[in-house]
Short mmCIF file of C-alpha atoms in Angstrom, two decimals:
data_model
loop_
_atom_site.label_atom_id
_atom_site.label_comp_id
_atom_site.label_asym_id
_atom_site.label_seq_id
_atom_site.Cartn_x
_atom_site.Cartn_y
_atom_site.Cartn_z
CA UNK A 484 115.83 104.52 126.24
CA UNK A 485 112.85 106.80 126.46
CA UNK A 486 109.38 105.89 126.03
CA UNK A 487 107.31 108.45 124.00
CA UNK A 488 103.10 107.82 125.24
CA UNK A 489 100.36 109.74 123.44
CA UNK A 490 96.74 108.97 121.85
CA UNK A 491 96.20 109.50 118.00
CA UNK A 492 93.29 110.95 116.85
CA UNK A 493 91.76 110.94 113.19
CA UNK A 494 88.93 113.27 112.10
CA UNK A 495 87.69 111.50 108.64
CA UNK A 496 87.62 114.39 106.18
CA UNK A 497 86.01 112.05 103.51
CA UNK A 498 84.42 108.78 103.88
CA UNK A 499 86.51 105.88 105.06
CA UNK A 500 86.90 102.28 104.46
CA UNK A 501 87.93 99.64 106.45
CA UNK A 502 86.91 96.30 104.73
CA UNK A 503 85.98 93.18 106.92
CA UNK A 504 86.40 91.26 103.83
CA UNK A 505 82.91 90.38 103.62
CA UNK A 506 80.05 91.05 102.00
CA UNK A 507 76.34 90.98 102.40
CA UNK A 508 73.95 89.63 99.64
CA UNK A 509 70.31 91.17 98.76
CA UNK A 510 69.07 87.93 100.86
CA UNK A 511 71.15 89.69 103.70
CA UNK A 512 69.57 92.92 104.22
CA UNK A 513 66.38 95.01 103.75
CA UNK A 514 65.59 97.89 101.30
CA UNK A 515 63.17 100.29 102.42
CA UNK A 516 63.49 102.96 99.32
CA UNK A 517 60.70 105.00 100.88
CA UNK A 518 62.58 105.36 104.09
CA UNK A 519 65.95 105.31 101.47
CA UNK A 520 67.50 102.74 104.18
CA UNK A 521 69.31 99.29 103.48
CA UNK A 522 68.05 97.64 106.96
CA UNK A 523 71.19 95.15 108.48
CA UNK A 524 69.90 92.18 110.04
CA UNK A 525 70.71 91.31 113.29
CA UNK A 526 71.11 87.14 112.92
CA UNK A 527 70.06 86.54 116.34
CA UNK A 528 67.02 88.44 116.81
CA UNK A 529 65.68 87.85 113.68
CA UNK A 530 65.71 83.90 114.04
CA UNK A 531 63.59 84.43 116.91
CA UNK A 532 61.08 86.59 115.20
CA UNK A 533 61.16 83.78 112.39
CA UNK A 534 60.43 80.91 114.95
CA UNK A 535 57.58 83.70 116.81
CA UNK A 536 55.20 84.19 113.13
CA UNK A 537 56.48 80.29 112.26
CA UNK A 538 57.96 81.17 109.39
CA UNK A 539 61.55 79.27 109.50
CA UNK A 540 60.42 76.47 106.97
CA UNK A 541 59.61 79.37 104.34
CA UNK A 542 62.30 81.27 105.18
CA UNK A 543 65.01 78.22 104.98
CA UNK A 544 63.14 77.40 101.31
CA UNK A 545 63.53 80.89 100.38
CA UNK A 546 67.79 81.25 101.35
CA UNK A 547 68.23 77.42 99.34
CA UNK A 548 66.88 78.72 96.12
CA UNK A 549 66.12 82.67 96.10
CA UNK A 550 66.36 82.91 92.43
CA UNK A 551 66.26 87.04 91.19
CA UNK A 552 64.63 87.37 94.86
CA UNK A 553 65.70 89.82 97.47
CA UNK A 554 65.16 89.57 101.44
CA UNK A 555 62.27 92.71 101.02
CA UNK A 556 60.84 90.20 98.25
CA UNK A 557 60.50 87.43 100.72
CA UNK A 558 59.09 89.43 103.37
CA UNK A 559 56.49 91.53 100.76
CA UNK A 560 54.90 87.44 99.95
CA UNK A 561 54.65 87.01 103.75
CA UNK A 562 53.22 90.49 104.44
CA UNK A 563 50.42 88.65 106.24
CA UNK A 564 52.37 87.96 109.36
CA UNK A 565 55.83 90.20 108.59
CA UNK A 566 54.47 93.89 109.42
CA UNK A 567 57.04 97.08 108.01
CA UNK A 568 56.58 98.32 111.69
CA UNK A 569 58.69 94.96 112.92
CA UNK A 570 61.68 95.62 111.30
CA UNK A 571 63.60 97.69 113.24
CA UNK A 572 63.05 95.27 115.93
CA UNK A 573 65.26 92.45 114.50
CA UNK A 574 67.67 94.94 112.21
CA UNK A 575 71.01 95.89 113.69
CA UNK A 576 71.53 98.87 112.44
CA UNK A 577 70.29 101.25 109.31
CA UNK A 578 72.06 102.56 106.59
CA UNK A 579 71.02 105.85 104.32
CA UNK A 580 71.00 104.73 100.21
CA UNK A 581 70.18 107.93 98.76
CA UNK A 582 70.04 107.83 95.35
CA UNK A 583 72.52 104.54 95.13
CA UNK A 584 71.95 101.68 92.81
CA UNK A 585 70.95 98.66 95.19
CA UNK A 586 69.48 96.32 92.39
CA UNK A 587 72.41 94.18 91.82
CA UNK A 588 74.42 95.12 94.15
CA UNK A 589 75.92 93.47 97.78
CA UNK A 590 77.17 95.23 100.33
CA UNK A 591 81.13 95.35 101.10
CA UNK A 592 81.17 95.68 105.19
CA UNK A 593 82.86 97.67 107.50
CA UNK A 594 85.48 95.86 109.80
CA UNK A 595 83.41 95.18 113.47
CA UNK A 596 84.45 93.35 116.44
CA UNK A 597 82.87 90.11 118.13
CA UNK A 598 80.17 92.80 119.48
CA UNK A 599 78.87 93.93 115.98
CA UNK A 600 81.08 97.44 116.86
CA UNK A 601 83.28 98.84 114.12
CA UNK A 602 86.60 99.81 114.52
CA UNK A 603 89.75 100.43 112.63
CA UNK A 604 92.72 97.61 113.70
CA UNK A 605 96.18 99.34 114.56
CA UNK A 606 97.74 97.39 112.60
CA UNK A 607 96.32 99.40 109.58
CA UNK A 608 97.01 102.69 110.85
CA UNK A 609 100.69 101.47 111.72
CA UNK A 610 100.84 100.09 108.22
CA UNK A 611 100.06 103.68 106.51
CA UNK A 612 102.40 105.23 109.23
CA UNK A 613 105.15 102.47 107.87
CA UNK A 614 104.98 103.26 104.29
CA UNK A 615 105.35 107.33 104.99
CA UNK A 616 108.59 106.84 106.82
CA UNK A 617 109.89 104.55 104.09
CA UNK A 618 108.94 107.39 101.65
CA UNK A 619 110.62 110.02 103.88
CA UNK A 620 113.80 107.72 104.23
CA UNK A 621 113.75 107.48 100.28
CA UNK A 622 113.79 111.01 99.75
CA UNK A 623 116.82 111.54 102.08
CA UNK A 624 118.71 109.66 99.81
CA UNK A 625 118.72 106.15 102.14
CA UNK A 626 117.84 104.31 99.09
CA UNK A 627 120.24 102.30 97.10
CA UNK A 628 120.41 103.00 93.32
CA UNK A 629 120.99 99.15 92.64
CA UNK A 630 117.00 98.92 94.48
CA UNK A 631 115.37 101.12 92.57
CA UNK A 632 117.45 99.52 89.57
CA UNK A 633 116.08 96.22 90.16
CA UNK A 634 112.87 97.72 90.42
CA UNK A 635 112.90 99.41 87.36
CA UNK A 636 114.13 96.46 85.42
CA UNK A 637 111.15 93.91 86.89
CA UNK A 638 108.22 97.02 85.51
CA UNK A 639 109.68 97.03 82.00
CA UNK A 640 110.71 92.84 81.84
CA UNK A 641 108.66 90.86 79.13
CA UNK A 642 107.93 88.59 82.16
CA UNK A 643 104.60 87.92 82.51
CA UNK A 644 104.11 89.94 86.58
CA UNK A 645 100.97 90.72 88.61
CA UNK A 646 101.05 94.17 90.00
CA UNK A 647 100.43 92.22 93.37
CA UNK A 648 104.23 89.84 93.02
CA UNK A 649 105.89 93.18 91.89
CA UNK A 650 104.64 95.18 94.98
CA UNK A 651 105.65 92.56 96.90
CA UNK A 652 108.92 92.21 95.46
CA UNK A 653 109.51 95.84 95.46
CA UNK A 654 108.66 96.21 99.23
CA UNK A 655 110.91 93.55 100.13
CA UNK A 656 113.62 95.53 98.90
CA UNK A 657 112.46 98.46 99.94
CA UNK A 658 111.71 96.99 103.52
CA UNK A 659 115.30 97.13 104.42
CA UNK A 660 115.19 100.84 105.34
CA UNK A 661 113.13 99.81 108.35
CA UNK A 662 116.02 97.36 109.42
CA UNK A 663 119.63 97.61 111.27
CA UNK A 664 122.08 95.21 111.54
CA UNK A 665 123.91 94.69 114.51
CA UNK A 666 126.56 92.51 116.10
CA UNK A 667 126.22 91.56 119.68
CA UNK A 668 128.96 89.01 120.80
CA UNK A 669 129.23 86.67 118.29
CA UNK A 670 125.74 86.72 116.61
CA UNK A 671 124.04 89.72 114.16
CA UNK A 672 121.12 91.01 115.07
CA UNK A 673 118.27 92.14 113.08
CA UNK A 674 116.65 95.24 114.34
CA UNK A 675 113.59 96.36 113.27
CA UNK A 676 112.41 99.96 113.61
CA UNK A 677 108.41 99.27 113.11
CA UNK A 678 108.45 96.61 116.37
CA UNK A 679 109.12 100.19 118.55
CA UNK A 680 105.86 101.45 117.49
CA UNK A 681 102.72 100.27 119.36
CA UNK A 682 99.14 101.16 117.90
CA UNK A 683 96.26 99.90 119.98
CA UNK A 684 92.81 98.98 118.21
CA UNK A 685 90.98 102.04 117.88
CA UNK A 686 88.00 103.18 120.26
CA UNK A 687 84.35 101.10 119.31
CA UNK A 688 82.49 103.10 116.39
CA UNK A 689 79.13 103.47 116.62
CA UNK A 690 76.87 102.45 113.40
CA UNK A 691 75.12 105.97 113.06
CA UNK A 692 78.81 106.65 111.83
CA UNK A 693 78.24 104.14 109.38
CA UNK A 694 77.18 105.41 105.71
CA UNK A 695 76.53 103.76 102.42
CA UNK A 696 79.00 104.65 99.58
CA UNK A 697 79.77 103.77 96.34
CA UNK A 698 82.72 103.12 94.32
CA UNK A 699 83.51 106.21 91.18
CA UNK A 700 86.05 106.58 89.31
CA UNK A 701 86.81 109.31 87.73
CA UNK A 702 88.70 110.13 84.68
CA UNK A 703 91.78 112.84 84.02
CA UNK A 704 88.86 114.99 81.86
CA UNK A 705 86.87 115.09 85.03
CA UNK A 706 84.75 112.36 83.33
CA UNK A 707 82.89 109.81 85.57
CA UNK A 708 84.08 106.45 84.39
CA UNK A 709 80.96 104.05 83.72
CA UNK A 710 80.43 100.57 85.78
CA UNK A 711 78.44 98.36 84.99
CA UNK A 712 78.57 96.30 88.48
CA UNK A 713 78.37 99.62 91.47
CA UNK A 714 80.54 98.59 94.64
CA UNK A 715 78.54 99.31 97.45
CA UNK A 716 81.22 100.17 100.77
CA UNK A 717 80.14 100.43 104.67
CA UNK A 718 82.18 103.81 105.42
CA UNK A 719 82.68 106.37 108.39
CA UNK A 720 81.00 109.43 107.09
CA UNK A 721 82.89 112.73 107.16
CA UNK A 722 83.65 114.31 110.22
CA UNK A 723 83.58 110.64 112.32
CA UNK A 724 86.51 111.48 115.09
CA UNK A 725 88.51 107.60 116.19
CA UNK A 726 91.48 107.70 118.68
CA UNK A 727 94.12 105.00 119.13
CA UNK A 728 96.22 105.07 122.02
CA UNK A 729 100.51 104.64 121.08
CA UNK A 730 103.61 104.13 122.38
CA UNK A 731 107.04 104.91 120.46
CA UNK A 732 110.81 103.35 121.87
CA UNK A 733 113.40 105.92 121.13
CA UNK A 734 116.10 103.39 121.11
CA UNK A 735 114.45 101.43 117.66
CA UNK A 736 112.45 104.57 116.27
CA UNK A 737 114.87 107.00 115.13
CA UNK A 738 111.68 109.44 115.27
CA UNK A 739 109.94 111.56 117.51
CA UNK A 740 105.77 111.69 116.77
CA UNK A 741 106.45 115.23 116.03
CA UNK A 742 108.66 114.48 113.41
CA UNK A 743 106.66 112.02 112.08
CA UNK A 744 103.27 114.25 111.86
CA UNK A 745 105.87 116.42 109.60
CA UNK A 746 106.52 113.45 107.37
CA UNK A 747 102.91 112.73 107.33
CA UNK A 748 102.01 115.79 106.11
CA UNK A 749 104.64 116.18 103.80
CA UNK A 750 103.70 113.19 102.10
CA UNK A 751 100.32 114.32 101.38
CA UNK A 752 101.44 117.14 100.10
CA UNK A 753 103.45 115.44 97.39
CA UNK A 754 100.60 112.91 96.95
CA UNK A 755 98.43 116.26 96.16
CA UNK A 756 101.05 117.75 94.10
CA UNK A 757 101.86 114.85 91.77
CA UNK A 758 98.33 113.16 91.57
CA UNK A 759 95.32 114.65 92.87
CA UNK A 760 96.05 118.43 91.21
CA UNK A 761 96.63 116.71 87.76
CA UNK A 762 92.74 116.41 87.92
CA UNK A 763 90.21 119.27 87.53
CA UNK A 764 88.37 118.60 90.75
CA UNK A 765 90.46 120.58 93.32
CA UNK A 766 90.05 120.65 97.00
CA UNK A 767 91.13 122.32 100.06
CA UNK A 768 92.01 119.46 102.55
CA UNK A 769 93.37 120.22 106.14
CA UNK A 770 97.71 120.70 106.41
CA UNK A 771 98.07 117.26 107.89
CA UNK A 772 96.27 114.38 105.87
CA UNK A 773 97.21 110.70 106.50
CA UNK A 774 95.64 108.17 103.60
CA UNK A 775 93.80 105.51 105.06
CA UNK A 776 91.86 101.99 104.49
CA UNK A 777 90.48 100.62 101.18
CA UNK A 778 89.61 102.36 97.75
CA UNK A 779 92.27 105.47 98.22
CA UNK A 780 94.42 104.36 95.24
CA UNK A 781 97.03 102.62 93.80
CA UNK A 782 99.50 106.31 94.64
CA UNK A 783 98.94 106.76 98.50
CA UNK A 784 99.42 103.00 98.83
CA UNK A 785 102.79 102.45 96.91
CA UNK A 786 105.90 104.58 96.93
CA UNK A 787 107.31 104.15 93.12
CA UNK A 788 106.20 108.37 93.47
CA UNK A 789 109.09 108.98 96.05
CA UNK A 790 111.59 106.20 94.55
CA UNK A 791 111.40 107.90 91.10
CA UNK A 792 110.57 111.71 90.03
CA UNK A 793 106.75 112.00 88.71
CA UNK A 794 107.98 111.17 84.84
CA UNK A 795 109.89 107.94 85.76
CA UNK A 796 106.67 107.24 88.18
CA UNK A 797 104.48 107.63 86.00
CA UNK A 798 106.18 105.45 83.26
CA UNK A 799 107.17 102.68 85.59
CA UNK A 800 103.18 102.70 87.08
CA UNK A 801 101.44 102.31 83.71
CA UNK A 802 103.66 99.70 83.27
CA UNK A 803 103.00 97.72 86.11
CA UNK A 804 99.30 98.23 85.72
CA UNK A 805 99.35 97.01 81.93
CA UNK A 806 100.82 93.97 83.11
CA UNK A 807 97.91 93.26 85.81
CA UNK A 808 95.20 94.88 83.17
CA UNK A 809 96.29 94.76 79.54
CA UNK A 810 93.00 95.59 78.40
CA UNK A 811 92.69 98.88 80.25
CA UNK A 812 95.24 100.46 77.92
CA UNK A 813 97.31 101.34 80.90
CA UNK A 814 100.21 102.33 78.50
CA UNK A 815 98.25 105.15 76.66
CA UNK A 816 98.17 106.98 80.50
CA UNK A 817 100.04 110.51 79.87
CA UNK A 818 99.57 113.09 82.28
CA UNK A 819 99.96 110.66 85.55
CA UNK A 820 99.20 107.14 86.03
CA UNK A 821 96.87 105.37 87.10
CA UNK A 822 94.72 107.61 85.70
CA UNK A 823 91.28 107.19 87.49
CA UNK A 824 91.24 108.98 90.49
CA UNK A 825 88.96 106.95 93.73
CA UNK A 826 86.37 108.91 94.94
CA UNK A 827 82.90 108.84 95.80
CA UNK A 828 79.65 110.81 96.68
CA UNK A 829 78.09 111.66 100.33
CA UNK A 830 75.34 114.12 100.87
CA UNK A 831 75.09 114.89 97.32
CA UNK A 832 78.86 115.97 97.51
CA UNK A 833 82.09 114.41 95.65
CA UNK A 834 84.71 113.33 97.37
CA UNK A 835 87.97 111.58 97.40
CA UNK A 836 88.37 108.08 99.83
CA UNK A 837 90.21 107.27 103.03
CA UNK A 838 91.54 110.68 104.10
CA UNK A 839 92.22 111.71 107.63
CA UNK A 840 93.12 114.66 109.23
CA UNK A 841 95.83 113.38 111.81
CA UNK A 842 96.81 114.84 114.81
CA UNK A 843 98.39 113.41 118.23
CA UNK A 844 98.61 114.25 122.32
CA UNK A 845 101.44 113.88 124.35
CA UNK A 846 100.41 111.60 127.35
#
């Protein structure tokens, strides 16, 4: 048994999400549109600034019943004792809005640990590492045709499926690449390959990392998609650099990390080739590309693109997706499906979500 030590690093080549599952409310942070900031309170501090200008009782009347009202709404009827000056000094951190449509909108937030620090878990780069290795272990033909059978036959049943109880029934299938049976005296043993693969939490992020970005889709014309509701996400900005420290057991990884980078990359280029070039906005992204976090797409998150070739894919996706959103006409997608592509805008610039460029030392 050899033990294979090394630290992962990601360079985010467009902006990344990785959701704490919460979300803030326009009672919950500031909008300064002259700075173009959303301010992020910082709980503590800001109760004690509330108890210094006595201002707790109108405050706590104000979070019971705030009607239409916003936070900035609040504080503009007490601009007698709140001052614009005083903000920073019970705000956490700052966010840049641009041009970004804040009326009705909340903020989802970036995952942060018990010190307000953001960070992306392990567990959710091991996960993206997980499904490329299935997809790689699919395309060398470890697959069983009776899987991808069963499969097909739940996508085109008259039952009645979410896309979320098909995915899951699909990966339980599929999961049994990433297993090994063996006997050992009298009793099997399960093996599982993913339980050699370590992934620490990655390195603290700090909030000037942090950028405001909202959700587009984008149509197979090139056509913005409208939305009536904008999703407002927390994201590293482009060019934010996070390390996680790994380890990798030979003797339940049948891998080395440089033969994973390989099927990292090689999966982005098939997730270019059948996807993102069926689209008119091309890009030049970096050799080695890992997908990553929320809002990258139904595609980089599923493999029914490596189970099937792109015509089969595309037919058994648009099915899937009908089922979970009949009145998106799902089944009327052609060319590829689905067929809004997830991206967003930075800096006055479009650009897809989640991707990394990936790269790895030897320790």
């Amino acid at each position: 048994m050899s033990i294979q030590r090394g630290t992962i690093k990601l360079k985010a080549v467009t902006p990344v999400f990785i959701g704490s599952g919460q979300e803030l409310k326009k009672t919950e942070y500031i909008l300064d549109r002259p700075e173009g900031k959303a301010y992020i309170l910082d709980v503590e501090k800001f109760f004690r600034y509330l108890l210094q200008k006595n201002l707790q009782k109108s405050y706590e009347e104000f979070i019971l019943n705030p009607g239409t009202k916003s936070l900035k709404d609040w504080m503009i009827e007490n601009r007698t004792q709140i001052k614009r000056q005083d903000i920073k000094s019970f705000c956490a951190y700052s966010l840049d809005i641009g041009n970004l449509d804040m009326r009705r909108s909340g903020i989802k937030t970036f995952l942060k640990d018990g010190y307000g620090q953001a960070y992306i878990p392990g567990s959710s780069l091991k996960g993206a590492l997980r499904t490329i290795i299935l997809y790689y272990q699919i395309q060398n033909g470890k697959l069983e045709n009776n899987v991808k059978e069963a499969i097909s036959r739940d996508a085109f049943s008259k039952e009645k499926l979410s896309r979320r109880r098909f995915l899951k029934s699909a990966a339980e299938n599929v999961e049994e690449l990433l297993e090994e049976t063996k006997t050992i005296g009298d009793e099997q043993v399960i093996k599982k390959m993913m339980s050699g693969l370590s992934i620490s939490d990655s390195n603290s992020i700090k909030s000037s990392n942090l950028v405001l970005c909202q959700k587009e889709d984008y149509g197979i014309s090139g056509k913005k998609a409208g939305s009536r509701i904008p999703i407002l996400r927390e994201c590293l900005k482009p060019g934010t650099e996070i390390a996680f420290e790994l380890s990798l057991n030979s003797e339940k990884v049948p891998y080395t990390m440089e033969e994973i980078t390989e099927m990292i990359c090689d999966f982005f280029q098939n997730y270019q080739s059948v996807y993102l070039n069926m689209f008119p906005m091309k890009v030049n992204y970096p050799e080695c590309v890992l997908c990553l976090g929320g809002g990258v797409g139904f595609i980089s998150k599923t493999l029914l693109y490596g189970i099937y070739d792109t015509k089969d894919a595309t037919r058994v996706t648009k099915e899937i997706l009908n089922k979970q959103f009949p009145k998106h006409n799902h089944l009327q997608d052609k060319k590829v499906s689905p067929r809004m592509r997830k991206m967003t805008h930075f800096q006055g610039q479009l650009y897809d979500m989640g991707l990394c460029a990936f790269t790895w030392q030897n320790k």
